[in-house]
Amino acid sequence: QAVRWHIELQPWASPTPSLNYEASRFLKYISTSQISCEHMNLNSLKGYSETAKKPWSICLDERFSLIHRIRSKQCRLYSLGLGNDDNQFELSMANSGCEVHRFDPSIKSAHIQEGRHLWYHRLSIDWRDPNPAIAAHKLHSNTKKLGTVLNEFGHQKIDVLKADVESAEWKILENLILEDVVEQIGQLVFEVHIHWPGFEVSGNDSTVVRYWYSLLRELELKDFRLFHTYKDLSKPQMFLKKEAFNASSCYTLSWVNTRWK
């Protein structure tokens, strides 16, 4: 299979590029569920308390594999974070018998196991692997692509990928799509930030929003369906540095891979 270097950009939302049209298409898209999910919290599972600061919604409907893999103690969660102390979701997934790997470059040791099912790794998941020939990259040798980590850990599949990576999510998502790593993932729960373009996302405002929208459409082409959107009203109401479009600067989006039955 030929390596893809770029995602397919969707046509512009209007005959001439316009931020208003791009923004309204994008915001409507992330606010519209594509599939309904009846059971989205872990209340039914033991050891779960509703104290998570944010709703990291996963789909536990019987028609998808996750609930069955939790019951058979075969599920695996990868959590990508940056020094975030809210690990209630990870703990509850571990308590329900899932194998949980949390990747955070601020962790003190390279690998820590806490309890039977929870591991912490001092690794930052990125959209590129460090180049050993570049001196500056040697400092970032704990930065790796998700596909590289899967290979190194010997993991074929991740039932849930949760990401709260403070604006690196767009390039990470692009990498997962271009390298077909998304096909190894059952559900995606991503916090997306829209108050600025994100790391290494360039172009004018309308170009940026078209790129964001095109990325999410690529997920849809790979049979991912958006089933939950949380608009974080505690964050500033900013869209690309403007107080516009009645948008929050931060949304948590949950998708299920409908190929994973």
XYZ file of C-alpha atoms in Angstrom:
261
model
C 0.000 0.000 0.000
C 1.400 3.367 -0.983
C 2.325 5.666 1.862
C 0.086 8.710 2.081
C 1.748 12.008 2.818
C -1.301 14.249 2.919
C -4.917 13.893 3.837
C -7.507 14.639 1.168
C -8.816 18.139 1.708
C -12.572 18.506 1.425
C -13.925 21.082 -1.051
C -14.366 24.540 0.395
C -17.675 25.105 2.168
C -18.483 28.021 -0.147
C -17.626 29.129 -3.721
C -14.859 31.387 -2.397
C -12.954 30.568 0.809
C -14.736 32.127 3.772
C -14.054 31.706 7.479
C -17.744 32.110 8.288
C -18.760 29.250 6.034
C -15.868 27.006 7.117
C -16.523 27.655 10.805
C -20.244 27.034 10.602
C -19.729 23.771 8.660
C -17.072 22.587 11.104
C -18.999 23.514 14.255
C -22.176 21.927 12.948
C -20.199 18.785 12.121
C -18.648 18.382 15.569
C -21.986 19.106 17.265
C -24.012 16.506 15.345
C -24.008 12.870 16.456
C -23.700 10.433 13.559
C -24.789 7.379 15.513
C -26.737 6.995 18.717
C -25.215 5.358 21.778
C -27.525 4.399 24.641
C -24.934 3.498 27.276
C -22.080 5.959 27.627
C -20.853 5.824 31.189
C -19.182 3.276 33.389
C -21.771 3.434 36.187
C -22.833 -0.096 35.431
C -19.274 -1.289 36.074
C -17.938 -1.882 39.538
C -15.614 0.537 41.275
C -16.746 3.538 39.307
C -17.586 6.857 40.898
C -18.895 9.846 38.986
C -16.150 12.250 40.032
C -14.377 12.624 36.716
C -13.873 16.293 35.960
C -14.755 15.784 32.300
C -17.089 13.372 30.587
C -14.811 10.996 28.713
C -17.705 9.234 27.000
C -17.254 5.737 25.617
C -19.929 3.644 23.935
C -20.887 0.543 25.919
C -23.754 -0.570 23.682
C -23.938 -4.321 23.088
C -23.533 -3.970 19.309
C -19.935 -2.733 19.686
C -17.003 -4.732 20.951
C -15.929 -2.600 23.922
C -18.463 -3.786 26.505
C -17.759 -7.421 25.590
C -14.015 -6.881 25.851
C -14.425 -5.208 29.237
C -16.501 -8.142 30.490
C -13.960 -10.661 29.256
C -11.109 -8.571 30.757
C -9.484 -8.200 27.350
C -9.824 -4.478 26.820
C -6.936 -2.047 26.423
C -6.942 1.719 26.913
C -4.193 4.068 25.807
C -4.382 7.491 27.417
C -2.294 10.346 26.017
C -1.869 13.266 28.370
C 0.367 16.112 29.441
C 0.758 16.431 33.193
C -2.976 16.136 33.746
C -3.888 15.089 37.270
C -7.450 14.038 36.421
C -6.970 10.299 35.971
C -10.363 9.168 37.251
C -11.342 7.731 33.876
C -8.110 5.713 33.650
C -8.545 4.391 37.196
C -12.135 3.355 36.572
C -11.183 1.553 33.362
C -8.364 -0.242 35.224
C -10.780 -1.133 38.044
C -13.103 -2.683 35.488
C -10.274 -4.985 34.378
C -8.936 -3.082 31.382
C -5.218 -2.922 30.696
C -4.520 0.815 30.920
C -1.413 2.550 29.568
C -1.036 6.236 30.328
C 1.573 8.153 28.336
C 2.813 11.355 29.920
C 6.276 12.918 29.479
C 6.109 14.462 32.974
C 6.193 11.098 34.785
C 9.266 10.621 37.027
C 10.330 7.113 35.921
C 10.379 5.538 32.479
C 7.698 2.950 33.353
C 5.641 2.579 36.511
C 3.092 -0.115 37.218
C 0.362 0.865 39.658
C -1.862 -2.021 40.574
C -2.637 -4.963 38.351
C -3.917 -3.135 35.318
C -2.416 0.365 35.249
C 0.903 1.415 33.721
C 2.428 4.876 33.424
C 5.021 5.540 30.716
C 7.289 8.567 30.443
C 6.578 8.933 26.767
C 5.042 11.672 24.698
C 3.005 10.473 21.726
C 3.743 12.668 18.740
C 3.160 12.738 14.982
C 6.766 11.900 14.148
C 9.584 9.823 15.606
C 12.757 11.625 16.694
C 15.547 11.685 14.125
C 18.689 10.365 15.868
C 20.881 12.286 13.415
C 19.583 15.612 14.722
C 21.191 16.605 18.006
C 18.125 18.458 19.290
C 15.999 15.348 18.752
C 18.200 13.295 21.098
C 16.681 15.318 23.915
C 13.242 14.171 22.817
C 13.973 10.476 22.539
C 10.950 9.841 24.745
C 8.750 11.181 21.959
C 7.297 8.587 19.589
C 4.507 7.989 17.125
C 1.648 5.826 18.314
C 2.340 3.232 15.616
C 5.940 2.910 16.862
C 4.765 2.390 20.451
C 2.233 -0.257 19.386
C 5.007 -2.146 17.604
C 7.410 -1.852 20.550
C 4.777 -2.967 23.067
C 3.603 -5.781 20.794
C 0.032 -4.494 20.829
C -2.124 -5.067 17.754
C -5.203 -3.208 18.943
C -6.367 -0.485 21.306
C -10.002 -0.604 22.396
C -10.042 3.041 23.482
C -7.616 5.835 22.658
C -8.138 8.856 24.914
C -6.157 12.013 24.106
C -5.845 15.274 25.979
C -2.685 16.645 24.408
C -3.187 20.415 24.481
C -3.402 21.176 20.739
C -1.096 18.442 19.438
C -4.234 16.398 18.685
C -4.682 17.602 15.097
C -1.237 16.472 13.896
C -1.442 13.253 15.941
C -4.823 12.475 14.376
C -3.405 13.199 10.936
C -0.530 10.771 11.581
C -2.928 8.038 12.786
C -4.985 8.449 9.607
C -2.049 8.622 7.182
C -0.394 5.525 8.686
C -3.684 3.602 8.997
C -3.135 3.249 12.750
C -6.757 4.336 13.365
C -7.888 0.999 12.007
C -6.311 -0.632 15.080
C -8.453 1.508 17.401
C -11.996 0.722 18.547
C -13.030 4.073 20.020
C -11.467 7.528 20.016
C -12.089 10.111 22.732
C -10.219 13.295 21.836
C -10.181 16.706 23.402
C -9.865 19.185 20.528
C -8.736 22.771 20.926
C -9.882 25.406 18.474
C -8.676 28.659 20.028
C -5.605 28.506 17.742
C -4.622 26.309 14.764
C -2.629 23.787 16.851
C 0.999 22.714 16.729
C 2.504 22.874 13.232
C -0.849 23.613 11.593
C -0.308 26.516 9.228
C -2.344 28.630 6.859
C -4.907 31.373 7.191
C -7.986 30.877 9.360
C -10.307 29.488 6.707
C -7.576 27.070 5.511
C -7.038 25.831 9.070
C -10.732 25.126 9.645
C -11.016 23.339 6.299
C -8.056 21.160 7.361
C -9.672 20.330 10.729
C -12.929 19.440 9.002
C -11.136 17.330 6.388
C -9.369 15.342 9.124
C -12.650 14.505 10.795
C -14.211 13.530 7.473
C -11.282 11.136 6.959
C -12.276 9.436 10.215
C -15.788 9.083 8.867
C -14.425 7.508 5.664
C -12.675 4.973 7.891
C -16.035 4.044 9.434
C -15.690 6.060 12.620
C -18.926 7.663 13.781
C -19.231 10.547 16.204
C -21.574 9.601 19.055
C -20.946 12.246 21.708
C -19.813 15.870 21.895
C -19.043 17.747 25.092
C -18.721 21.504 24.711
C -16.566 22.728 27.602
C -18.184 25.953 28.757
C -15.621 26.399 31.537
C -13.015 27.265 28.866
C -12.844 30.647 27.106
C -15.315 31.068 24.246
C -12.634 31.474 21.574
C -12.440 30.326 17.964
C -9.054 30.983 16.333
C -8.325 33.811 18.794
C -11.683 35.473 18.130
C -14.747 35.620 20.325
C -16.936 34.374 17.519
C -19.374 31.708 16.363
C -20.589 31.007 19.925
C -17.884 28.340 20.100
C -16.000 27.022 23.100
C -12.232 26.789 22.717
C -12.413 23.148 23.767
C -14.612 20.158 22.878
C -14.384 16.502 23.822
C -15.418 14.302 20.893
C -16.112 10.556 21.041
C -16.141 8.230 18.034
C -16.737 4.522 17.656
C -15.163 2.446 14.908
C -18.235 0.734 13.452
C -16.081 -1.966 11.842
C -15.342 -3.240 15.342
C -18.416 -5.292 16.128
